[in-house]
């Protein structure tokens, strides 16, 4: 399979149909989108020493909560509803983006309305594929957290005894946790890679072939182990993602560092405006990369399933390529006669032959 042709076609689709960037903005690349975080609050705390104007006593905290409790509840509910709405839109955008890339490859009109309709009509199946594919890693993480909690509680209970026993218990707990975390992290990475590939293929089966969730997951699982190129495609996507992350990280560092310095020196307004500007600048590259990511998987899926075979390699320039000879066809059989042959004439009866008779002459009395 020509992976270079897949990446080239993916970039052409991404750059030509810019309406896809809107879906890429909400869909994100891989299992999530993009987020921004910083240490501005921590830096400001370190620079001010005591935390500035924040309440410093229990009475002040209680007074603050009594006066602004309703406002805090409203703000919390607003962000909860906003986060839930963004999550619903992101699931629909992922299915819509897959549908629109397929429409572009089929030379049909790419319309945002058709993309949202396809995304919301298959919302539950897209969600089901993502949930079941991420479930093994989620269970592994929960088991890891439970193990750490149990070991930590045991170490805390043991530390209530003598000092020597407490030190030995804490050291033993830390050693066990470190070894256990190494094994769990390696297992989580392996499961994440396997089920990440299965999820990308199953999403295309759901959206493009209208399959059910379990059928799509089973088919994608067989495709992965049938060595149809999905693992190599995943590695290529990882390489592209690393390259994008390096470039985006450098740009983000250049944009965010002055904002952090401004906030550290007390210029909150200027720093906040600069961070907002940085977010707006980085949104567009993130949307483009997410669009390219999903377009590459969709075009690879079409090539893998034979929906759209990739073009053959071009001939070397300067050497004429002979056109194939037309196939030899056997000569056509002779055409049948237009009229049937006339029936043979009936046999002609021979004419009767009359033989003369000799009679004696009259008057002969001898």
Coordinates of C-alpha atoms in Angstrom, one line a residue:
X1 CA 0.0 0.0 0.0
X2 CA 1.3 3.4 -0.9
X3 CA 1.2 5.4 2.4
X4 CA 2.7 8.4 0.7
X5 CA -0.2 8.7 -1.6
X6 CA -2.6 8.3 1.3
X7 CA -1.0 11.2 3.2
X8 CA -0.9 13.3 0.0
X9 CA -4.6 12.8 -0.7
X10 CA -5.4 13.4 3.0
X11 CA -3.7 16.8 2.9
X12 CA -5.3 17.7 -0.4
X13 CA -8.8 17.0 1.0
X14 CA -7.9 18.9 4.3
X15 CA -6.7 22.0 2.5
X16 CA -9.4 22.0 -0.2
X17 CA -12.5 21.6 2.0
X18 CA -11.9 24.1 4.8
X19 CA -15.4 23.5 6.1
X20 CA -13.9 20.3 7.5
X21 CA -11.8 22.3 9.9
X22 CA -14.9 23.1 11.9
X23 CA -15.5 19.4 12.5
X24 CA -11.8 18.8 13.2
X25 CA -11.9 21.5 15.8
X26 CA -14.6 19.7 17.8
X27 CA -13.6 16.1 16.9
X28 CA -9.9 16.5 17.9
X29 CA -7.2 14.0 16.9
X30 CA -7.3 10.5 18.4
X31 CA -9.3 10.1 21.5
X32 CA -9.4 13.8 22.4
X33 CA -9.0 17.3 21.2
X34 CA -6.6 19.9 22.6
X35 CA -6.4 21.7 25.9
X36 CA -4.4 24.5 27.4
X37 CA -3.2 24.8 30.9
X38 CA -0.5 26.8 32.7
X39 CA 1.0 27.6 36.0
X40 CA 0.1 31.2 36.2
X41 CA -1.9 30.9 39.4
X42 CA 1.0 29.0 41.0
X43 CA 3.5 31.6 39.8
X44 CA 1.4 34.4 41.1
X45 CA 1.2 32.7 44.5
X46 CA 4.9 32.2 44.7
X47 CA 5.6 35.8 43.8
X48 CA 3.1 37.3 46.3
X49 CA 4.1 35.0 49.2
X50 CA 0.9 34.8 51.1
X51 CA -1.5 34.5 48.2
X52 CA -2.5 38.1 47.7
X53 CA -6.1 38.9 48.4
X54 CA -7.4 35.4 48.9
X55 CA -9.0 34.7 52.3
X56 CA -6.5 33.6 54.8
X57 CA -8.7 32.4 57.7
X58 CA -11.6 30.0 58.3
X59 CA -13.9 32.9 59.1
X60 CA -13.1 34.7 55.9
X61 CA -13.6 31.5 53.9
X62 CA -17.0 31.0 55.5
X63 CA -18.0 34.6 54.9
X64 CA -16.9 34.4 51.3
X65 CA -18.9 31.2 50.7
X66 CA -22.0 32.7 52.3
X67 CA -21.9 35.7 50.1
X68 CA -21.0 34.0 46.8
X69 CA -22.4 30.5 47.3
X70 CA -25.2 31.0 44.7
X71 CA -22.8 32.5 42.2
X72 CA -20.3 29.7 42.6
X73 CA -23.0 27.1 42.1
X74 CA -24.3 28.9 39.0
X75 CA -20.8 29.1 37.5
X76 CA -20.1 25.4 38.3
X77 CA -23.3 24.3 36.7
X78 CA -22.6 26.5 33.6
X79 CA -19.2 24.8 33.1
X80 CA -20.7 21.4 33.7
X81 CA -23.4 21.9 31.1
X82 CA -20.9 23.5 28.7
X83 CA -18.5 20.6 29.0
X84 CA -21.4 18.1 28.5
X85 CA -22.5 20.0 25.4
X86 CA -19.0 20.1 24.0
X87 CA -18.6 16.4 24.5
X88 CA -21.9 15.6 22.7
X89 CA -20.8 17.8 19.8
X90 CA -17.4 16.2 19.7
X91 CA -18.8 12.7 19.2
X92 CA -21.1 14.0 16.4
X93 CA -18.3 15.9 14.8
X94 CA -16.1 12.8 14.6
X95 CA -18.8 10.8 12.7
X96 CA -19.6 13.8 10.5
X97 CA -15.9 14.4 9.6
X98 CA -15.6 10.7 8.5
X99 CA -18.7 11.0 6.4
X100 CA -17.6 14.3 4.7
X101 CA -14.2 13.0 3.9
X102 CA -15.8 10.0 2.2
X103 CA -18.1 12.4 0.3
X104 CA -15.1 14.3 -0.9
X105 CA -13.5 11.1 -2.1
X106 CA -16.7 10.1 -3.9
X107 CA -16.6 13.5 -5.7
X108 CA -19.9 14.6 -4.1
X109 CA -20.8 17.9 -2.6
X110 CA -19.3 18.5 0.9
X111 CA -21.9 20.3 3.0
X112 CA -21.7 21.0 6.7
X113 CA -25.4 20.2 7.2
X114 CA -24.9 16.7 5.8
X115 CA -22.0 16.2 8.1
X116 CA -23.9 17.1 11.2
X117 CA -26.9 15.0 10.1
X118 CA -24.6 12.0 9.6
X119 CA -22.8 12.6 12.9
X120 CA -26.0 12.9 15.0
X121 CA -27.8 10.1 13.3
X122 CA -25.0 7.7 14.2
X123 CA -24.2 9.4 17.5
X124 CA -25.0 6.4 19.7
X125 CA -23.0 4.0 17.6
X126 CA -20.0 6.2 17.4
X127 CA -20.2 6.7 21.2
X128 CA -20.6 2.9 21.7
X129 CA -17.5 2.2 19.6
X130 CA -15.4 4.7 21.5
X131 CA -16.7 3.6 24.9
X132 CA -16.1 -0.2 24.4
X133 CA -12.7 0.4 22.7
X134 CA -11.5 2.6 25.7
X135 CA -13.0 0.3 28.3
X136 CA -10.0 -2.1 28.7
X137 CA -7.6 0.8 29.4
X138 CA -10.1 2.4 31.7
X139 CA -10.5 -0.8 33.8
X140 CA -6.7 -1.2 33.9
X141 CA -6.4 2.4 35.2
X142 CA -9.0 1.8 37.9
X143 CA -7.3 -1.3 39.1
X144 CA -4.0 0.6 39.2
X145 CA -5.6 3.4 41.3
X146 CA -7.2 0.8 43.6
X147 CA -3.9 -0.9 44.2
X148 CA -2.1 2.4 44.9
X149 CA -4.9 3.3 47.4
X150 CA -4.7 -0.1 49.2
X151 CA -0.9 0.1 49.4
X152 CA -1.0 3.7 50.6
X153 CA -3.6 2.9 53.3
X154 CA -1.5 -0.1 54.4
X155 CA 1.6 2.0 54.7
X156 CA -0.2 4.7 56.6
X157 CA -1.6 2.1 59.0
X158 CA 1.8 0.6 59.5
X159 CA 3.4 4.0 60.1
X160 CA 1.4 4.5 63.3
X161 CA 3.6 2.0 65.1
X162 CA 7.3 2.3 65.8
X163 CA 9.6 4.5 63.8
X164 CA 11.7 1.6 62.4
X165 CA 8.6 -0.4 61.4
X166 CA 7.1 2.7 59.8
X167 CA 10.2 3.4 57.7
X168 CA 10.4 -0.2 56.6
X169 CA 6.7 -0.3 55.7
X170 CA 6.9 3.0 53.7
X171 CA 10.0 1.8 51.8
X172 CA 8.5 -1.5 51.0
X173 CA 5.2 0.1 49.9
X174 CA 7.1 2.5 47.6
X175 CA 9.1 -0.3 46.0
X176 CA 6.0 -2.4 45.3
X177 CA 4.1 0.6 43.9
X178 CA 7.0 1.5 41.6
X179 CA 7.3 -2.0 40.2
X180 CA 3.6 -2.4 39.9
X181 CA 3.3 1.0 38.1
X182 CA 5.9 0.0 35.6
X183 CA 4.0 -3.1 34.6
X184 CA 0.7 -1.3 34.5
X185 CA 2.0 1.5 32.4
X186 CA 3.5 -0.9 29.9
X187 CA 0.2 -2.9 29.8
X188 CA -1.8 0.3 29.4
X189 CA 0.4 1.4 26.4
X190 CA 0.0 -2.0 24.6
X191 CA -3.8 -2.0 25.2
X192 CA -4.0 1.6 24.1
X193 CA -2.3 0.9 20.8
X194 CA -4.3 -2.2 20.0
X195 CA -7.7 -0.8 20.9
X196 CA -6.8 2.6 19.4
X197 CA -6.3 1.0 16.0
X198 CA -9.5 -1.1 16.4
X199 CA -11.5 2.0 17.3
X200 CA -10.4 4.0 14.3
X201 CA -11.3 1.1 11.9
X202 CA -14.6 0.4 13.7
X203 CA -15.6 4.0 13.5
X204 CA -15.3 3.8 9.7
X205 CA -17.3 0.6 9.6
X206 CA -20.1 2.2 11.6
X207 CA -20.2 5.5 9.6
X208 CA -19.4 4.4 6.1
X209 CA -20.9 0.9 6.0
X210 CA -23.7 1.4 8.5
X211 CA -22.7 -1.5 10.7
X212 CA -23.7 -2.1 14.3
X213 CA -21.2 -1.6 17.1
X214 CA -20.2 -5.2 17.9
X215 CA -20.1 -6.2 14.2
X216 CA -17.8 -3.2 13.5
X217 CA -15.5 -4.0 16.5
X218 CA -15.2 -7.6 15.5
X219 CA -14.4 -6.8 11.9
X220 CA -11.9 -4.2 12.9
X221 CA -10.3 -6.7 15.3
X222 CA -9.9 -9.2 12.5
X223 CA -8.5 -6.5 10.1
X224 CA -5.8 -5.6 12.7
X225 CA -4.5 -9.2 13.0
X226 CA -4.9 -9.9 9.3
X227 CA -1.9 -7.6 8.6
X228 CA -3.8 -5.3 6.3
X229 CA -1.5 -2.3 7.1
X230 CA -3.4 -0.8 10.0
X231 CA -0.5 -1.0 12.5
X232 CA 1.9 0.6 10.1
X233 CA -0.7 3.3 9.4
X234 CA -0.9 3.9 13.2
X235 CA 2.9 4.3 13.4
X236 CA 2.9 6.8 10.6
X237 CA 0.1 8.8 12.4
X238 CA 2.2 8.7 15.6
X239 CA 5.2 10.1 13.7
X240 CA 3.1 12.9 12.1
X241 CA 1.6 13.7 15.6
X242 CA 5.1 13.9 17.2
X243 CA 6.2 16.3 14.5
X244 CA 3.1 18.5 14.9
X245 CA 3.5 18.4 18.7
X246 CA 7.0 19.7 18.5
X247 CA 6.1 22.6 16.2
X248 CA 3.0 23.4 18.2
X249 CA 4.9 23.2 21.5
X250 CA 7.5 25.6 20.3
X251 CA 4.9 28.1 19.1
X252 CA 3.0 27.8 22.3
X253 CA 6.1 28.3 24.4
X254 CA 7.0 31.5 22.5
X255 CA 3.4 32.8 22.9
X256 CA 2.7 31.8 26.5
X257 CA 6.0 32.6 28.1
X258 CA 5.6 36.4 27.9
X259 CA 2.0 36.0 29.3
X260 CA 3.3 34.0 32.3
X261 CA 6.0 36.6 32.9
X262 CA 3.5 39.4 32.8
X263 CA 1.2 37.7 35.2
X264 CA 4.2 36.9 37.5
X265 CA 5.0 40.6 37.7
X266 CA 1.4 41.6 38.5
X267 CA 0.1 42.5 35.0
X268 CA -3.0 40.2 35.1
X269 CA -4.9 41.9 32.4
X270 CA -2.1 42.0 29.9
X271 CA -1.2 38.4 30.6
X272 CA -4.8 37.2 30.4
X273 CA -5.2 38.9 27.0
X274 CA -2.0 37.5 25.7
X275 CA -3.0 33.9 26.8
X276 CA -6.4 34.4 25.0
X277 CA -4.5 35.5 21.9
X278 CA -2.3 32.5 22.1
X279 CA -5.3 30.2 22.4
X280 CA -6.9 31.8 19.3
X281 CA -3.7 31.4 17.3
X282 CA -3.2 27.8 18.2
X283 CA -6.8 26.8 17.5
X284 CA -6.5 26.8 13.7
X285 CA -3.4 24.5 13.5
X286 CA -5.1 22.1 16.0
X287 CA -8.2 22.0 13.9
X288 CA -6.2 21.4 10.7
X289 CA -4.2 18.6 12.2
X290 CA -7.3 16.9 13.6
X291 CA -8.9 17.1 10.1
X292 CA -5.8 15.6 8.5
X293 CA -5.7 12.8 11.1
X294 CA -9.3 11.7 10.5
X295 CA -9.0 12.2 6.7
X296 CA -5.9 9.9 6.6
X297 CA -7.6 7.1 8.5
X298 CA -10.7 7.4 6.3
X299 CA -8.7 7.3 3.0
X300 CA -6.6 4.4 4.4
X301 CA -9.8 2.6 5.3
X302 CA -11.2 3.1 1.7
X303 CA -8.0 1.7 0.3
X304 CA -7.8 -1.2 2.7
X305 CA -11.4 -2.3 2.0
X306 CA -11.0 -1.9 -1.8
X307 CA -13.6 0.9 -2.1
X308 CA -11.1 3.2 -3.8
X309 CA -7.9 1.5 -5.0
X310 CA -4.9 3.7 -5.0
X311 CA -3.5 4.8 -8.3
X312 CA -0.5 2.8 -9.7
X313 CA 2.9 4.3 -9.6
X314 CA 3.7 6.7 -12.4
X315 CA 6.2 5.6 -15.2
X316 CA 9.7 7.0 -15.2
X317 CA 9.9 10.2 -17.2
X318 CA 11.8 9.8 -20.6
X319 CA 10.8 6.2 -21.3
X320 CA 7.8 5.7 -23.4
X321 CA 5.3 3.2 -22.2
X322 CA 3.8 1.0 -24.8
X323 CA 0.1 0.7 -24.7
X324 CA -1.2 -2.8 -24.2
X325 CA -2.2 -4.7 -27.3
X326 CA -5.9 -5.2 -27.8
X327 CA -7.1 -8.7 -27.0
X328 CA -7.3 -11.1 -29.9
X329 CA -10.8 -12.2 -30.7
X330 CA -11.7 -15.3 -32.8
X331 CA -13.2 -14.5 -36.2
X332 CA -17.0 -14.3 -36.3
X333 CA -18.8 -17.3 -37.7
X334 CA -20.3 -16.8 -41.2
X335 CA -23.7 -15.3 -41.3
X336 CA -26.6 -17.7 -42.0
X337 CA -28.3 -17.5 -45.4
X338 CA -31.1 -15.0 -45.6
X339 CA -33.4 -17.5 -47.5
X340 CA -33.8 -21.2 -47.1
X341 CA -32.8 -23.4 -50.1
X342 CA -35.6 -24.3 -52.5
X343 CA -36.9 -27.9 -52.1
X344 CA -35.8 -30.4 -54.8
X345 CA -38.1 -30.7 -57.9
X346 CA -40.3 -33.9 -58.1
X347 CA -39.0 -36.5 -60.5
X348 CA -40.4 -36.4 -64.0
X349 CA -42.1 -39.6 -65.3
X350 CA -40.5 -40.9 -68.5
X351 CA -42.6 -40.6 -71.7
X352 CA -44.1 -43.9 -73.0
X353 CA -42.3 -45.4 -76.0
X354 CA -44.5 -46.6 -78.9
X355 CA -43.1 -49.5 -80.9
X356 CA -44.5 -49.9 -84.5
X357 CA -46.4 -53.2 -85.3
X358 CA -45.9 -55.1 -88.6
X359 CA -49.2 -56.1 -90.3
X360 CA -49.4 -58.1 -93.5
X361 CA -50.4 -56.2 -96.6
X362 CA -54.0 -56.4 -97.7
X363 CA -54.9 -58.8 -100.6
X364 CA -52.1 -61.2 -99.9
X365 CA -53.9 -64.7 -100.2
X366 CA -50.9 -66.7 -100.2

